[in-house]
Amino acid sequence: MHVLVVEDDAVLADGLSRVLGSHGMAVEVVGNGAQADQLLQRAGATAAEVVVLDIGLPGMDGFEVVRRLRARGNAVPVLLLTARDAVEDRVRGLEQGADDYLVKPFATAELVARVKALARRHTAPQAALALGQLSLDLAAKRARVGDKVIELSVREWAVLEYLLQHASRVVSKQQIIDAILPWGDDITPNAVEVYISRLRLKIADGGVAIRTIRGFGYMLEPGA
Ligand code: CA
């Protein structure tokens, strides 16, 4: 599990890194908010799965880091560290979208327990979606038809994931647009048609079909 520790106190950061590391976590440490903000925009296998975030940081503070994170639609669990035993700090942190907090000084055993609890809570109950020969590995963001990996753009992925979540049900173009909106602006119904036709080609051998339901939208169903 990848954990990002954002802490400007080098001694504390080093301690946290060693404690979490000794529990088998891959720990990355940064000392300021701007750098954390940048790293948190990274996707894929090296993306943080839990963030341990100090509130008092030079430049961009922890509140702003978590606010930006949630504004991007990123739901990675965040554990706030606060030096101040101030109720308003905790409330503000939780309001910005943090999941939990620890007041310094804290026992390292408690930190480890909280990080593990957050990771567990966050683990998606559904790791994969599948229909026919088509499968989406949601954790690895990998789509397959049978054993063959198929390449999808971010938006194609979002459309296909939505269709699979609603397999054998009719979904409207507007529902699809809403599902892919986090990935960009200006998505028109015509663009949805383009994604659908590209997806039809890419999943052609998957034993599934995206049917056009005239006047309503689309339906992903078994049988080509
Ligand atoms: Ca600090």
mmCIF file of C-alpha atoms in Angstrom, residues 10-207:
data_model
loop_
_atom_site.group_PDB
_atom_site.id
_atom_site.type_symbol
_atom_site.label_atom_id
_atom_site.label_comp_id
_atom_site.label_asym_id
_atom_site.label_seq_id
_atom_site.Cartn_x
_atom_site.Cartn_y
_atom_site.Cartn_z
ATOM 1 C CA ALA A 10 11.685 16.435 9.122
ATOM 2 C CA VAL A 11 12.201 14.469 12.338
ATOM 3 C CA LEU A 12 8.525 13.612 12.659
ATOM 4 C CA ALA A 13 8.286 12.827 8.929
ATOM 5 C CA ASP A 14 11.210 10.460 9.188
ATOM 6 C CA GLY A 15 9.658 8.744 12.211
ATOM 7 C CA LEU A 16 6.298 8.339 10.462
ATOM 8 C CA SER A 17 7.986 6.998 7.381
ATOM 9 C CA ARG A 18 9.875 4.365 9.350
ATOM 10 C CA VAL A 19 6.880 3.267 11.417
ATOM 11 C CA LEU A 20 4.572 2.914 8.411
ATOM 12 C CA GLY A 21 7.369 1.308 6.412
ATOM 13 C CA SER A 22 7.852 -1.305 9.120
ATOM 14 C CA HIS A 23 4.201 -2.267 8.576
ATOM 15 C CA GLY A 24 4.845 -3.040 4.939
ATOM 16 C CA MET A 25 3.666 0.260 3.509
ATOM 17 C CA ALA A 26 5.483 2.072 0.725
ATOM 18 C CA VAL A 27 5.894 5.562 2.130
ATOM 19 C CA GLU A 28 6.633 8.751 0.245
ATOM 20 C CA VAL A 29 7.355 11.918 2.218
ATOM 21 C CA VAL A 30 7.004 15.511 1.085
ATOM 22 C CA GLY A 31 7.521 18.631 3.187
ATOM 23 C CA ASN A 32 5.153 21.148 1.655
ATOM 24 C CA GLY A 33 1.600 21.456 0.389
ATOM 25 C CA ALA A 34 2.345 22.456 -3.194
ATOM 26 C CA GLN A 35 4.443 19.358 -3.777
ATOM 27 C CA ALA A 36 1.787 17.190 -2.154
ATOM 28 C CA ASP A 37 -0.863 18.774 -4.375
ATOM 29 C CA GLN A 38 1.215 17.863 -7.409
ATOM 30 C CA LEU A 39 1.914 14.277 -6.322
ATOM 31 C CA LEU A 40 -1.765 13.728 -5.588
ATOM 32 C CA GLN A 41 -2.583 14.347 -9.239
ATOM 33 C CA ARG A 42 -0.605 11.257 -10.141
ATOM 34 C CA ALA A 43 -2.607 8.209 -11.161
ATOM 35 C CA GLY A 44 -1.844 4.530 -11.500
ATOM 36 C CA ALA A 45 0.174 2.087 -9.465
ATOM 37 C CA THR A 46 2.241 4.702 -7.630
ATOM 38 C CA ALA A 47 -0.735 6.853 -6.622
ATOM 39 C CA ALA A 48 -1.221 7.317 -2.880
ATOM 40 C CA GLU A 49 -3.845 5.048 -1.308
ATOM 41 C CA VAL A 50 -3.839 6.905 1.995
ATOM 42 C CA VAL A 51 -2.606 10.442 2.711
ATOM 43 C CA VAL A 52 -1.257 11.467 6.118
ATOM 44 C CA LEU A 53 -1.483 15.235 5.971
ATOM 45 C CA ASP A 54 -0.166 17.823 8.405
ATOM 46 C CA ILE A 55 -2.349 20.944 8.604
ATOM 47 C CA GLY A 56 0.427 23.436 9.352
ATOM 48 C CA LEU A 57 2.623 23.438 6.250
ATOM 49 C CA PRO A 58 4.751 26.117 4.601
ATOM 50 C CA GLY A 59 2.960 27.746 1.664
ATOM 51 C CA MET A 60 -0.192 25.788 0.862
ATOM 52 C CA ASP A 61 -1.608 24.415 4.127
ATOM 53 C CA GLY A 62 -3.228 21.029 4.669
ATOM 54 C CA PHE A 63 -6.758 22.450 4.439
ATOM 55 C CA GLU A 64 -6.059 23.711 0.931
ATOM 56 C CA VAL A 65 -4.403 20.454 -0.137
ATOM 57 C CA VAL A 66 -7.464 18.437 0.864
ATOM 58 C CA ARG A 67 -9.858 21.013 -0.595
ATOM 59 C CA ARG A 68 -8.129 20.802 -3.991
ATOM 60 C CA LEU A 69 -7.991 17.029 -3.801
ATOM 61 C CA ARG A 70 -11.749 16.748 -3.288
ATOM 62 C CA ALA A 71 -12.438 19.445 -5.891
ATOM 63 C CA ARG A 72 -10.731 17.130 -8.401
ATOM 64 C CA GLY A 73 -13.064 14.345 -7.350
ATOM 65 C CA ASN A 74 -10.248 12.348 -5.752
ATOM 66 C CA ALA A 75 -11.612 10.267 -2.859
ATOM 67 C CA VAL A 76 -8.284 8.980 -1.474
ATOM 68 C CA PRO A 77 -8.606 8.725 2.340
ATOM 69 C CA VAL A 78 -6.942 11.581 4.216
ATOM 70 C CA LEU A 79 -5.777 11.483 7.826
ATOM 71 C CA LEU A 80 -5.072 14.985 9.131
ATOM 72 C CA LEU A 81 -2.381 15.705 11.668
ATOM 73 C CA THR A 82 -2.904 18.733 13.807
ATOM 74 C CA ALA A 83 -0.560 20.210 16.362
ATOM 75 C CA ARG A 84 -3.355 22.294 17.724
ATOM 76 C CA ASP A 85 -5.948 20.622 19.848
ATOM 77 C CA ALA A 86 -8.473 23.035 18.401
ATOM 78 C CA VAL A 87 -11.979 21.879 17.661
ATOM 79 C CA GLU A 88 -12.364 24.385 14.807
ATOM 80 C CA ASP A 89 -9.309 22.953 13.024
ATOM 81 C CA ARG A 90 -10.729 19.459 13.124
ATOM 82 C CA VAL A 91 -14.164 20.612 12.034
ATOM 83 C CA ARG A 92 -12.686 22.643 9.193
ATOM 84 C CA GLY A 93 -10.518 19.733 8.104
ATOM 85 C CA LEU A 94 -13.424 17.317 8.077
ATOM 86 C CA GLU A 95 -15.577 19.862 6.249
ATOM 87 C CA GLN A 96 -12.929 20.174 3.542
ATOM 88 C CA GLY A 97 -13.171 16.434 3.060
ATOM 89 C CA ALA A 98 -10.609 14.838 5.372
ATOM 90 C CA ASP A 99 -11.683 11.433 6.712
ATOM 91 C CA ASP A 100 -10.041 11.408 10.118
ATOM 92 C CA TYR A 101 -7.554 13.314 12.253
ATOM 93 C CA LEU A 102 -4.908 12.770 14.886
ATOM 94 C CA VAL A 103 -3.806 15.384 17.399
ATOM 95 C CA LYS A 104 -0.053 15.618 17.953
ATOM 96 C CA PRO A 105 1.584 14.133 19.863
ATOM 97 C CA PHE A 106 0.114 10.711 19.131
ATOM 98 C CA ALA A 107 1.210 7.136 19.687
ATOM 99 C CA THR A 108 2.631 5.569 16.536
ATOM 100 C CA ALA A 109 0.500 2.475 17.117
ATOM 101 C CA GLU A 110 -2.574 4.668 16.854
ATOM 102 C CA LEU A 111 -1.343 6.214 13.623
ATOM 103 C CA VAL A 112 -0.784 2.782 12.093
ATOM 104 C CA ALA A 113 -4.223 1.604 13.211
ATOM 105 C CA ARG A 114 -5.931 4.698 11.765
ATOM 106 C CA VAL A 115 -4.104 4.423 8.440
ATOM 107 C CA LYS A 116 -5.025 0.756 8.120
ATOM 108 C CA ALA A 117 -8.647 1.473 9.046
ATOM 109 C CA LEU A 118 -8.871 4.205 6.410
ATOM 110 C CA ALA A 119 -7.377 1.947 3.764
ATOM 111 C CA ARG A 120 -9.844 -0.814 4.620
ATOM 112 C CA ARG A 121 -12.820 1.514 4.606
ATOM 113 C CA HIS A 122 -11.792 2.892 1.242
ATOM 114 C CA THR A 123 -11.175 -0.406 -0.514
ATOM 115 C CA ALA A 124 -13.869 -0.652 -3.128
ATOM 116 C CA PRO A 125 -16.255 -3.521 -2.419
ATOM 117 C CA GLN A 126 -16.223 -4.182 -6.139
ATOM 118 C CA ALA A 127 -12.782 -4.825 -7.624
ATOM 119 C CA ALA A 128 -13.954 -5.730 -11.093
ATOM 120 C CA LEU A 129 -16.893 -5.443 -13.429
ATOM 121 C CA ALA A 130 -17.527 -8.089 -16.030
ATOM 122 C CA LEU A 131 -20.038 -9.123 -18.649
ATOM 123 C CA GLY A 132 -19.462 -11.821 -21.235
ATOM 124 C CA GLN A 133 -15.764 -11.811 -22.142
ATOM 125 C CA LEU A 134 -15.472 -8.168 -21.182
ATOM 126 C CA SER A 135 -13.953 -7.243 -17.826
ATOM 127 C CA LEU A 136 -12.766 -4.075 -16.147
ATOM 128 C CA ASP A 137 -10.232 -4.339 -13.349
ATOM 129 C CA LEU A 138 -11.186 -1.204 -11.427
ATOM 130 C CA ALA A 139 -8.091 -1.121 -9.223
ATOM 131 C CA ALA A 140 -5.578 -1.561 -12.030
ATOM 132 C CA LYS A 141 -7.733 0.404 -14.497
ATOM 133 C CA ARG A 142 -7.323 -2.373 -17.037
ATOM 134 C CA ALA A 143 -9.906 -3.455 -19.546
ATOM 135 C CA ARG A 144 -9.849 -6.901 -21.111
ATOM 136 C CA VAL A 145 -11.709 -8.828 -23.730
ATOM 137 C CA GLY A 146 -10.939 -12.410 -22.786
ATOM 138 C CA ASP A 147 -7.201 -12.382 -22.053
ATOM 139 C CA LYS A 148 -6.529 -9.473 -24.367
ATOM 140 C CA VAL A 149 -5.957 -6.062 -22.795
ATOM 141 C CA ILE A 150 -7.743 -3.284 -24.664
ATOM 142 C CA GLU A 151 -6.602 0.317 -24.631
ATOM 143 C CA LEU A 152 -9.216 2.855 -23.614
ATOM 144 C CA SER A 153 -9.028 6.610 -23.252
ATOM 145 C CA VAL A 154 -10.065 8.011 -19.877
ATOM 146 C CA ARG A 155 -13.453 9.015 -21.252
ATOM 147 C CA GLU A 156 -14.017 5.712 -23.041
ATOM 148 C CA TRP A 157 -13.221 4.004 -19.763
ATOM 149 C CA ALA A 158 -15.715 6.173 -17.887
ATOM 150 C CA VAL A 159 -18.451 5.425 -20.430
ATOM 151 C CA LEU A 160 -17.765 1.699 -20.417
ATOM 152 C CA GLU A 161 -17.577 1.532 -16.624
ATOM 153 C CA TYR A 162 -20.927 3.293 -16.408
ATOM 154 C CA LEU A 163 -22.511 0.959 -18.966
ATOM 155 C CA LEU A 164 -21.166 -2.083 -17.123
ATOM 156 C CA GLN A 165 -22.462 -0.789 -13.797
ATOM 157 C CA HIS A 166 -25.858 -0.538 -15.457
ATOM 158 C CA ALA A 167 -25.640 -3.621 -17.640
ATOM 159 C CA SER A 168 -28.916 -4.787 -19.174
ATOM 160 C CA ARG A 169 -30.526 -1.484 -18.259
ATOM 161 C CA VAL A 170 -31.182 1.468 -20.510
ATOM 162 C CA VAL A 171 -29.044 4.523 -19.811
ATOM 163 C CA SER A 172 -29.593 7.903 -21.408
ATOM 164 C CA LYS A 173 -26.959 10.019 -23.122
ATOM 165 C CA GLN A 174 -27.376 12.561 -20.355
ATOM 166 C CA GLN A 175 -26.619 9.938 -17.709
ATOM 167 C CA ILE A 176 -23.455 9.040 -19.615
ATOM 168 C CA ILE A 177 -22.483 12.704 -19.903
ATOM 169 C CA ASP A 178 -22.970 13.118 -16.160
ATOM 170 C CA ALA A 179 -20.836 10.034 -15.547
ATOM 171 C CA ILE A 180 -17.913 11.326 -17.606
ATOM 172 C CA LEU A 181 -18.168 14.999 -16.665
ATOM 173 C CA PRO A 182 -15.341 14.865 -14.115
ATOM 174 C CA TRP A 183 -13.012 14.154 -17.036
ATOM 175 C CA GLY A 184 -13.643 17.354 -18.892
ATOM 176 C CA ASP A 185 -16.013 20.018 -19.983
ATOM 177 C CA ASP A 186 -18.058 20.489 -23.107
ATOM 178 C CA ILE A 187 -19.241 16.942 -23.582
ATOM 179 C CA THR A 188 -21.983 16.931 -26.183
ATOM 180 C CA PRO A 189 -24.442 14.167 -27.039
ATOM 181 C CA ASN A 190 -22.516 13.825 -30.315
ATOM 182 C CA ALA A 191 -19.314 13.153 -28.386
ATOM 183 C CA VAL A 192 -21.112 10.380 -26.516
ATOM 184 C CA GLU A 193 -22.017 8.810 -29.853
ATOM 185 C CA VAL A 194 -18.347 8.939 -30.839
ATOM 186 C CA TYR A 195 -17.245 7.217 -27.606
ATOM 187 C CA ILE A 196 -19.942 4.589 -28.046
ATOM 188 C CA SER A 197 -18.902 3.791 -31.612
ATOM 189 C CA ARG A 198 -15.229 3.546 -30.622
ATOM 190 C CA LEU A 199 -16.161 1.277 -27.723
ATOM 191 C CA ARG A 200 -18.224 -0.944 -30.017
ATOM 192 C CA LEU A 201 -15.136 -1.541 -32.144
ATOM 193 C CA LYS A 202 -12.880 -2.158 -29.156
ATOM 194 C CA ILE A 203 -15.170 -4.633 -27.403
ATOM 195 C CA ALA A 204 -16.408 -6.274 -30.590
ATOM 196 C CA ASP A 205 -15.039 -9.708 -29.626
ATOM 197 C CA GLY A 206 -16.310 -9.540 -26.068
ATOM 198 C CA GLY A 207 -19.609 -11.345 -26.444
#
